[in-house]
PDB file of C-alpha atoms in Angstrom:
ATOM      1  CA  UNK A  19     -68.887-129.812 -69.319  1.00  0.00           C
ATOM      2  CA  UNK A  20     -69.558-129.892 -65.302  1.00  0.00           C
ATOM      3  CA  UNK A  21     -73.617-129.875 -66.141  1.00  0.00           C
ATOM      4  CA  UNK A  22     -73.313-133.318 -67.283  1.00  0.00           C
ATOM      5  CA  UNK A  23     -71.720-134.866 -64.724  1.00  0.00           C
ATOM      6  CA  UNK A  24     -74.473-136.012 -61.871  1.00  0.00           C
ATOM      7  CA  UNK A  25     -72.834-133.345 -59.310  1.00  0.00           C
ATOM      8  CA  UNK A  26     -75.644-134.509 -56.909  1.00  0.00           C
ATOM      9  CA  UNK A  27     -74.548-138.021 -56.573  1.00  0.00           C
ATOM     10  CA  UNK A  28     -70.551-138.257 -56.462  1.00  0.00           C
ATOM     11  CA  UNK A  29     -68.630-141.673 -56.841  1.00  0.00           C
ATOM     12  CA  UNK A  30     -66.434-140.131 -53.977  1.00  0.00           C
ATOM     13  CA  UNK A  31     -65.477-137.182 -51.721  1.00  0.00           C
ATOM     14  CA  UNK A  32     -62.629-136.275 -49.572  1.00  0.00           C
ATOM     15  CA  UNK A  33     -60.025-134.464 -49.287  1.00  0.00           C
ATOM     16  CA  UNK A  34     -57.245-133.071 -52.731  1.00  0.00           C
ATOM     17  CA  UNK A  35     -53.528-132.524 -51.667  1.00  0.00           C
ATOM     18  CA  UNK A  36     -50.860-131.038 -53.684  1.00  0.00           C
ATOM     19  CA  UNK A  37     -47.039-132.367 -53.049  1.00  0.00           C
ATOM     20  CA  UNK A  38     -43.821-132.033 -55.118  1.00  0.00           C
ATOM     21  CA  UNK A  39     -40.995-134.567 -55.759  1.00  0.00           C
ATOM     22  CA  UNK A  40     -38.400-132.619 -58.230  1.00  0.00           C
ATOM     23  CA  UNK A  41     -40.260-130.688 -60.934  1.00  0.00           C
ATOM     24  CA  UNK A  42     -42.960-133.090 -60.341  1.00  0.00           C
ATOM     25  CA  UNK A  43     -46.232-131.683 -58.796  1.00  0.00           C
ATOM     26  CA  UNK A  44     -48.413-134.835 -57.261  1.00  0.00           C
ATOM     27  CA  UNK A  45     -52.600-134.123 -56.811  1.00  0.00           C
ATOM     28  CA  UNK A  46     -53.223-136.619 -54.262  1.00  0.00           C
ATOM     29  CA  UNK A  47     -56.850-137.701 -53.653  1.00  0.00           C
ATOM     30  CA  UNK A  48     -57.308-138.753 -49.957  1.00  0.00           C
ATOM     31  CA  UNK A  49     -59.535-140.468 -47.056  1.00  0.00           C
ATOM     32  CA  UNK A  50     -60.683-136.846 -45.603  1.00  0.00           C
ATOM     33  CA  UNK A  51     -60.862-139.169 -42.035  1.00  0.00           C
ATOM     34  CA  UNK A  52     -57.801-141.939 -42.358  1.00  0.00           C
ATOM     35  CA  UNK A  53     -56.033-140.316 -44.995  1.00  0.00           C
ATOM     36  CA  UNK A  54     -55.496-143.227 -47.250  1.00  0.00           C
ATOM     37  CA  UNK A  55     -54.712-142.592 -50.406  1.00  0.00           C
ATOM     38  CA  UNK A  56     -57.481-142.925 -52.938  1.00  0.00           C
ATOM     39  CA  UNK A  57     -55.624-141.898 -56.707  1.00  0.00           C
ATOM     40  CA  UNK A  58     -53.266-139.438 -57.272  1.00  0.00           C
ATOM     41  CA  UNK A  59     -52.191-137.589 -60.987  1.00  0.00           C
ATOM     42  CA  UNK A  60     -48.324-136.778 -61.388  1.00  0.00           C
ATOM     43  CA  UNK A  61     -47.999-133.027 -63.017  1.00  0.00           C
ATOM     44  CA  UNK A  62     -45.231-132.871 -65.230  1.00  0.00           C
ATOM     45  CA  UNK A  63     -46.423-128.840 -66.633  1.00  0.00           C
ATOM     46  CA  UNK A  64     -49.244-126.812 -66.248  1.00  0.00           C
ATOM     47  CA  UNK A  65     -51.444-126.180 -67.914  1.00  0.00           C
ATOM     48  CA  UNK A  66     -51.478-129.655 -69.524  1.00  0.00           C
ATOM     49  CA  UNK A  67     -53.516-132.582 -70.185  1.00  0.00           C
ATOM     50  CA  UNK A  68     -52.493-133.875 -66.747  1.00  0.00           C
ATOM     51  CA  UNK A  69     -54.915-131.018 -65.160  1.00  0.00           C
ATOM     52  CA  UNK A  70     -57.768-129.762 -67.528  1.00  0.00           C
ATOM     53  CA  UNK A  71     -60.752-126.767 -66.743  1.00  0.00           C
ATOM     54  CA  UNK A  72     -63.774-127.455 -67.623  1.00  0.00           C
ATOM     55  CA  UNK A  73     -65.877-125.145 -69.828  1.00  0.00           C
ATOM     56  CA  UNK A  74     -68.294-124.403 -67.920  1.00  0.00           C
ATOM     57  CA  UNK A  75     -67.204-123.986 -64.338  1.00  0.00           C
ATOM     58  CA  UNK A  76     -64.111-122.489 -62.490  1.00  0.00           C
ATOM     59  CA  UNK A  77     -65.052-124.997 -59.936  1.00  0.00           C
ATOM     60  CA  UNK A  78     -64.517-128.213 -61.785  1.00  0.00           C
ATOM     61  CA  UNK A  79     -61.619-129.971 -63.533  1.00  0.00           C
ATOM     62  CA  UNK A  80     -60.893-132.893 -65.273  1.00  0.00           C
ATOM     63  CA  UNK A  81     -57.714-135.188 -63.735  1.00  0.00           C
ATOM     64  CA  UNK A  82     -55.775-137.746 -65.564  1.00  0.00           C
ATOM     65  CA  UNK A  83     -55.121-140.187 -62.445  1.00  0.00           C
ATOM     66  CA  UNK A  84     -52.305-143.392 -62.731  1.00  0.00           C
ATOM     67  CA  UNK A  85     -52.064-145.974 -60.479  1.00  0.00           C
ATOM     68  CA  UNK A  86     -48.285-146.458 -61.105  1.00  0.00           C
ATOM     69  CA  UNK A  87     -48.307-149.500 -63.310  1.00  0.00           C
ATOM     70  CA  UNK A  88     -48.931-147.477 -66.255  1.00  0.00           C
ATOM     71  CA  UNK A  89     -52.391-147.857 -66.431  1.00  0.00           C
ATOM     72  CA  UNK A  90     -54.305-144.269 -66.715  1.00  0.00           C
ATOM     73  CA  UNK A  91     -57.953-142.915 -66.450  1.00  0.00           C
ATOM     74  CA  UNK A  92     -59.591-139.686 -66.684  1.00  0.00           C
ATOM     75  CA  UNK A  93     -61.852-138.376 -64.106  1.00  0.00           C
ATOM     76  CA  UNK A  94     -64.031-135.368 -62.918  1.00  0.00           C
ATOM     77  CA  UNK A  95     -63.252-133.196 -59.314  1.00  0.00           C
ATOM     78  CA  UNK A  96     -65.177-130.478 -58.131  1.00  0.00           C
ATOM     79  CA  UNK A  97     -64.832-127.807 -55.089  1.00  0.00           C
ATOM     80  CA  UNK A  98     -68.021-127.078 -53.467  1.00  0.00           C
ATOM     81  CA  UNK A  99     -66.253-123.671 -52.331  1.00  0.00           C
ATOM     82  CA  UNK A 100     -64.706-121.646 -54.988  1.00  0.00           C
ATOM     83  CA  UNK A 101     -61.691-120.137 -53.136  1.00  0.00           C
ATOM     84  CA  UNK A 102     -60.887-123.565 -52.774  1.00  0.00           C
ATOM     85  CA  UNK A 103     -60.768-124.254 -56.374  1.00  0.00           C
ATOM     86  CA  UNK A 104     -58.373-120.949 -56.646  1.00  0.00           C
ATOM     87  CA  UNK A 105     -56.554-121.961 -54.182  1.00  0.00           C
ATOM     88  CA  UNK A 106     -55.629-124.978 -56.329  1.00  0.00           C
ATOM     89  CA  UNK A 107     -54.609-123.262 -59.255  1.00  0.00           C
ATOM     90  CA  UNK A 108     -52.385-120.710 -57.897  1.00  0.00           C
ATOM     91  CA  UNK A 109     -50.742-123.651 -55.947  1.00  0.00           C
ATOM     92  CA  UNK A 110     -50.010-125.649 -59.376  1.00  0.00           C
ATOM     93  CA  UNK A 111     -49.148-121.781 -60.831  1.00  0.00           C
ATOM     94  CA  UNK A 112     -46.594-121.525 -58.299  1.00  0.00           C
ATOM     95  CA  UNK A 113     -44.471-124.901 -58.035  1.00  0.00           C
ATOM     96  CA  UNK A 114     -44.202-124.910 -61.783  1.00  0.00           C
ATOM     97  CA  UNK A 115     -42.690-121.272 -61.620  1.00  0.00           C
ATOM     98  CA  UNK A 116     -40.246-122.104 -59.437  1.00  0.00           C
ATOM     99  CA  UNK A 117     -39.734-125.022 -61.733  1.00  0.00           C
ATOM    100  CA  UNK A 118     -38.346-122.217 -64.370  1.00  0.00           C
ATOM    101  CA  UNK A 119     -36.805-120.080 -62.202  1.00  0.00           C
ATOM    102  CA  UNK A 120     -34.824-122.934 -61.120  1.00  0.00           C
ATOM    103  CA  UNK A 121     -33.829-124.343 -64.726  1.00  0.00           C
ATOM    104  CA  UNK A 122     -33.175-120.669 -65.744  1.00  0.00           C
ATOM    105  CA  UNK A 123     -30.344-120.315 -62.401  1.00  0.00           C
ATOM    106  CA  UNK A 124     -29.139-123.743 -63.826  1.00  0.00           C
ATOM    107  CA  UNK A 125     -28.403-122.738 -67.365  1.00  0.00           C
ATOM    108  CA  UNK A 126     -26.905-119.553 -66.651  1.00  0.00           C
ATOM    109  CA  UNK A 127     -24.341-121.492 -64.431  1.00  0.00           C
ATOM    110  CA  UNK A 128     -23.715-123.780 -67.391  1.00  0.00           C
ATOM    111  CA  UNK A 129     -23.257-120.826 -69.418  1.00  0.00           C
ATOM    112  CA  UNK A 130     -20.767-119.164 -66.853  1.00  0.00           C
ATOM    113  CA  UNK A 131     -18.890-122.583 -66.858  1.00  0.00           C
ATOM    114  CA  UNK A 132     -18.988-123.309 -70.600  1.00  0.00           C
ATOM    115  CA  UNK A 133     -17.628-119.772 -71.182  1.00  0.00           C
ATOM    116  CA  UNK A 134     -13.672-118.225 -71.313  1.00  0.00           C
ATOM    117  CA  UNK A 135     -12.148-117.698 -68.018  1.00  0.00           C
ATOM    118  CA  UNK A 136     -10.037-114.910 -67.072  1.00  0.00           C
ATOM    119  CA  UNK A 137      -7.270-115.841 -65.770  1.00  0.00           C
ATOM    120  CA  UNK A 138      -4.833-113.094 -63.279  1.00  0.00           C
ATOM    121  CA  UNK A 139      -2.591-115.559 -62.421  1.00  0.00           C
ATOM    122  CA  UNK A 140       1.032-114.643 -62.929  1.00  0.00           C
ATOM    123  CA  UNK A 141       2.542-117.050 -65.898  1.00  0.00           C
ATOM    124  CA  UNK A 142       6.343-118.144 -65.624  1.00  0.00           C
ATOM    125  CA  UNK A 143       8.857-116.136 -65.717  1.00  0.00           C
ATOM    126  CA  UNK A 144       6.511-112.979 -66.238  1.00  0.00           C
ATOM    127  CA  UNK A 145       7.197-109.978 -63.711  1.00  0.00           C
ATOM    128  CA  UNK A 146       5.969-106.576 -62.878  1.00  0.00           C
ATOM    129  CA  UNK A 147       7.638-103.310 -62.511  1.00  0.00           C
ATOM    130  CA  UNK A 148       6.985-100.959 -59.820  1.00  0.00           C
ATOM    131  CA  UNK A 149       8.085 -96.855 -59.828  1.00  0.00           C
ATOM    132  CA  UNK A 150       9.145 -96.099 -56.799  1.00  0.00           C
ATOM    133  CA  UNK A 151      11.465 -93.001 -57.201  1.00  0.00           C
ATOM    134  CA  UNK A 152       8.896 -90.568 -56.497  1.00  0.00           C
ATOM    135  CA  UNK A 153       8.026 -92.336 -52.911  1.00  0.00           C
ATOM    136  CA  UNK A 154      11.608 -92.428 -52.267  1.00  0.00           C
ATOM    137  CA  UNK A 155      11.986 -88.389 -53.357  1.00  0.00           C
ATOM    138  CA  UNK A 156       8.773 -87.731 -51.234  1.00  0.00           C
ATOM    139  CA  UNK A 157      10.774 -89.391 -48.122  1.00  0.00           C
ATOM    140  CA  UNK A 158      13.590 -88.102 -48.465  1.00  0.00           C
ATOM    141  CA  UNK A 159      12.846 -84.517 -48.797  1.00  0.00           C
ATOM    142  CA  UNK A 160      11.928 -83.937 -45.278  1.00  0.00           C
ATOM    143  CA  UNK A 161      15.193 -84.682 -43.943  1.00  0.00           C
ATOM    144  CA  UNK A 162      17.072 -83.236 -46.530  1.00  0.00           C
ATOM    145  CA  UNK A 163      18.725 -79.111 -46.307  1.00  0.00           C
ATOM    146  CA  UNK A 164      20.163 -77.024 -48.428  1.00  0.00           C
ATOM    147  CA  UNK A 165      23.083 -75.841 -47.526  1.00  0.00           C
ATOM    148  CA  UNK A 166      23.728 -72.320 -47.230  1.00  0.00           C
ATOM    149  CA  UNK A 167      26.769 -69.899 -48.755  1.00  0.00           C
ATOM    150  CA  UNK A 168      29.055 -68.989 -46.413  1.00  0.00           C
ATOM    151  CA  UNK A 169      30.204 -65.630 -45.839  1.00  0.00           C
ATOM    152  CA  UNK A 170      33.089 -64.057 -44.091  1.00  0.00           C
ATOM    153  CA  UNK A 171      34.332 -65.217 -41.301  1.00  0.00           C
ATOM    154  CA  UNK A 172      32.229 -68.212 -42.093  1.00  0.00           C
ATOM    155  CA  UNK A 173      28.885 -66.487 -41.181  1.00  0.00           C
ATOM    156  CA  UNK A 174      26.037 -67.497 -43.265  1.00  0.00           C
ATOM    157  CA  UNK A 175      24.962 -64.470 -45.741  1.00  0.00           C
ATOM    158  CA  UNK A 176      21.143 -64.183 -44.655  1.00  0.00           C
ATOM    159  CA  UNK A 177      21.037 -64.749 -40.992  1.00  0.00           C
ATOM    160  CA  UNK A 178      17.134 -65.740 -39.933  1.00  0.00           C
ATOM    161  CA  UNK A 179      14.921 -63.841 -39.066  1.00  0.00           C
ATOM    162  CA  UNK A 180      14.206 -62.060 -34.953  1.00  0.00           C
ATOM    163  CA  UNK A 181      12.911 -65.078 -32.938  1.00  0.00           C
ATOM    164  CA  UNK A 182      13.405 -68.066 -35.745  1.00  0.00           C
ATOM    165  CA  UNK A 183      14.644 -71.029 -34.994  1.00  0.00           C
ATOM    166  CA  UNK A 184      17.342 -73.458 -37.089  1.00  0.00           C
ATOM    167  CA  UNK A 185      15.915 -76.873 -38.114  1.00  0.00           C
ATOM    168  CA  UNK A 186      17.765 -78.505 -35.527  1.00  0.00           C
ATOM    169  CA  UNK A 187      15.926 -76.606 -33.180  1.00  0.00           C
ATOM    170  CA  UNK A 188      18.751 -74.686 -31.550  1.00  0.00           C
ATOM    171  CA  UNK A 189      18.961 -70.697 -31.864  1.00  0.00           C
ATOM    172  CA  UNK A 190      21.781 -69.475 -33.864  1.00  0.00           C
ATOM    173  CA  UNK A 191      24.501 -67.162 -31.999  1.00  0.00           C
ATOM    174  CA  UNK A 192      23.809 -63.829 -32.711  1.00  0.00           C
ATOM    175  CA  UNK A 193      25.574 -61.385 -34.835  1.00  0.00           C
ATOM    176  CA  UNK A 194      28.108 -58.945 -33.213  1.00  0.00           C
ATOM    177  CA  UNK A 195      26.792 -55.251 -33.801  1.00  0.00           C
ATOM    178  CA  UNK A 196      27.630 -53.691 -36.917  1.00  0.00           C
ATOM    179  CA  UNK A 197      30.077 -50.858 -36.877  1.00  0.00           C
ATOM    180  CA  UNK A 198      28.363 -47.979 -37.579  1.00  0.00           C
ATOM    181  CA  UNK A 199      29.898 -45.560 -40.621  1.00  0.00           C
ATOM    182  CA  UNK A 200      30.393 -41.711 -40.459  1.00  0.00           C
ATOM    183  CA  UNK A 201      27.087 -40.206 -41.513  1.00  0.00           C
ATOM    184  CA  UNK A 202      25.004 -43.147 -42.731  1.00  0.00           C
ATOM    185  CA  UNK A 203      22.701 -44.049 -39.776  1.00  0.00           C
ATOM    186  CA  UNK A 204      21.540 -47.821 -39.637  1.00  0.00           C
ATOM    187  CA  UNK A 205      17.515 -48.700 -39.018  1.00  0.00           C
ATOM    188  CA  UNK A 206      16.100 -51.712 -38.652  1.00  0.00           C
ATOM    189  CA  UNK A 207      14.925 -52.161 -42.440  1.00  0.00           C
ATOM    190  CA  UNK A 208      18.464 -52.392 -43.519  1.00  0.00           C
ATOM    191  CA  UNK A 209      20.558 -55.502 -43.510  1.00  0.00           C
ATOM    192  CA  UNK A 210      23.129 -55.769 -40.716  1.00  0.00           C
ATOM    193  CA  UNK A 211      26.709 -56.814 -42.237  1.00  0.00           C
ATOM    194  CA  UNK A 212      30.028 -57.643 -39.538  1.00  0.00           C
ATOM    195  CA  UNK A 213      32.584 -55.843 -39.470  1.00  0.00           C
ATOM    196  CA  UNK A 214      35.172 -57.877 -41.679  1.00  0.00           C
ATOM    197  CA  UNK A 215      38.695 -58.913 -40.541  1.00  0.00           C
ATOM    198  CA  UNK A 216      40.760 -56.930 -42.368  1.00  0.00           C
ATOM    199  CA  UNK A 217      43.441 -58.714 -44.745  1.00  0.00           C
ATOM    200  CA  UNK A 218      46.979 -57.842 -45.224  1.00  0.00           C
ATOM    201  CA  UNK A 219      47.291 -55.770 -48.092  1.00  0.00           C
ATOM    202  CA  UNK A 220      49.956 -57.643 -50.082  1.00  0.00           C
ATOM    203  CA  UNK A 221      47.176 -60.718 -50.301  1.00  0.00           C
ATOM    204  CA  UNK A 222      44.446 -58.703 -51.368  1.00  0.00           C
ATOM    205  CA  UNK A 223      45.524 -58.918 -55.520  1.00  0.00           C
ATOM    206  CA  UNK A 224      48.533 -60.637 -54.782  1.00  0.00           C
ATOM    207  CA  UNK A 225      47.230 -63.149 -57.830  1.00  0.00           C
ATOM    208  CA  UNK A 226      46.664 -60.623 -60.315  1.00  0.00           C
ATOM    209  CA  UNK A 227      49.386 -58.758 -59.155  1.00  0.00           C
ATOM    210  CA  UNK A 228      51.984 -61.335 -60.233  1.00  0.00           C
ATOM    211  CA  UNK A 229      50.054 -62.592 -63.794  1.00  0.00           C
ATOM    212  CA  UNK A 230      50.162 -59.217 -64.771  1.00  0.00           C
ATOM    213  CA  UNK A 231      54.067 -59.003 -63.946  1.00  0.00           C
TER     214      UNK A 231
END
């Protein structure tokens, strides 16, 4: 309890600094003019018996102070301001939760380490297999024609259409005018033939003619 410490006559006063080394938090009681280094109480976790509240006072602790040749004492602080006194608990607060943040990162590396790998590597003598017909169908198509039945006189049977053009970009030479039979006019709408070159008759069936002699 603060009430029975004699608050009105303090052994000392100056100023309390907090430092870190590692996870270790340092409370460092100092000249408040030269700065010279009065005790100080290594933190190893908070809350702990390293740092203590007192029951009766937010404004008040109890520090367990070591002079670094093991020997140890216990003694009272006090903040005549209060923010001050929250200011030094949220400071311990933080450093030891970046203390677990820190060993949390470092065992889930270990874990990642410790765990199976997956290797993509290639092993020896193993090999892939590609498809590549269709790419080669796909590129060859475009420069690929069909080409078309010949008719008499080696005239192609469907000549294109007014105005087209052949793929190799020249027009084709147009079709001599169709002979024109005794009453059966000839529009547009109806396909234009040549006039054949007419054939010696002895060649016409000369094939069948002599099979079925």
């Amino acid at each position: 309890r603060a009430a029975e410490w004699q608050l009105d006559q303090p052994a000392w006063s100056g100023r309390l600094r907090i430092t870190a080394k590692g996870s270790t938090a340092f409370i460092k009681l100092e000249d408040k003019t030269s700065g010279e280094l009065f005790a100080q109480a290594p933190v190893e976790q908070f809350p702990g018996i390293a740092v203590e509240s007192v029951t009766d006072s937010s404004r008040y602790f109890v520090l367990r102070i070591e002079d670094g040749n093991g020997r140890r004492a216990f003694i009272g602080v006090g903040f005549v301001d209060r923010g001050d006194a929250f200011d030094f608990n949220v400071a311990l607060q933080d450093h030891f939760k970046w203390v677990r943040q820190q060993s949390e990162l470092a065992r889930q590396a270990q874990d990642l380490e410790q765990g199976p790998k997956l290797d993509l590597g290639f092993k020896e003598g193993q090999t892939i297999k590609l498809n590549i017909a269709n790419m080669k169908k796909k590129e060859g198509a475009t420069g690929s024609t069909r080409p078309r039945p010949a008719g008499p006189g080696g005239l192609s049977l469907l000549p294109p259409p007014p105005g087209g053009k052949s793929s190799s970009g020249e027009r084709p030479a147009s079709l001599p005018t169709p002979a024109r039979l005794p009453g059966t006019p000839i529009t547009d709408s109806l396909l234009s033939w040549p006039q054949p070159t007419a054939a010696p008759a002895a060649d016409v069936w000369g094939d069948f003619a002599k099979a079925s002699g």
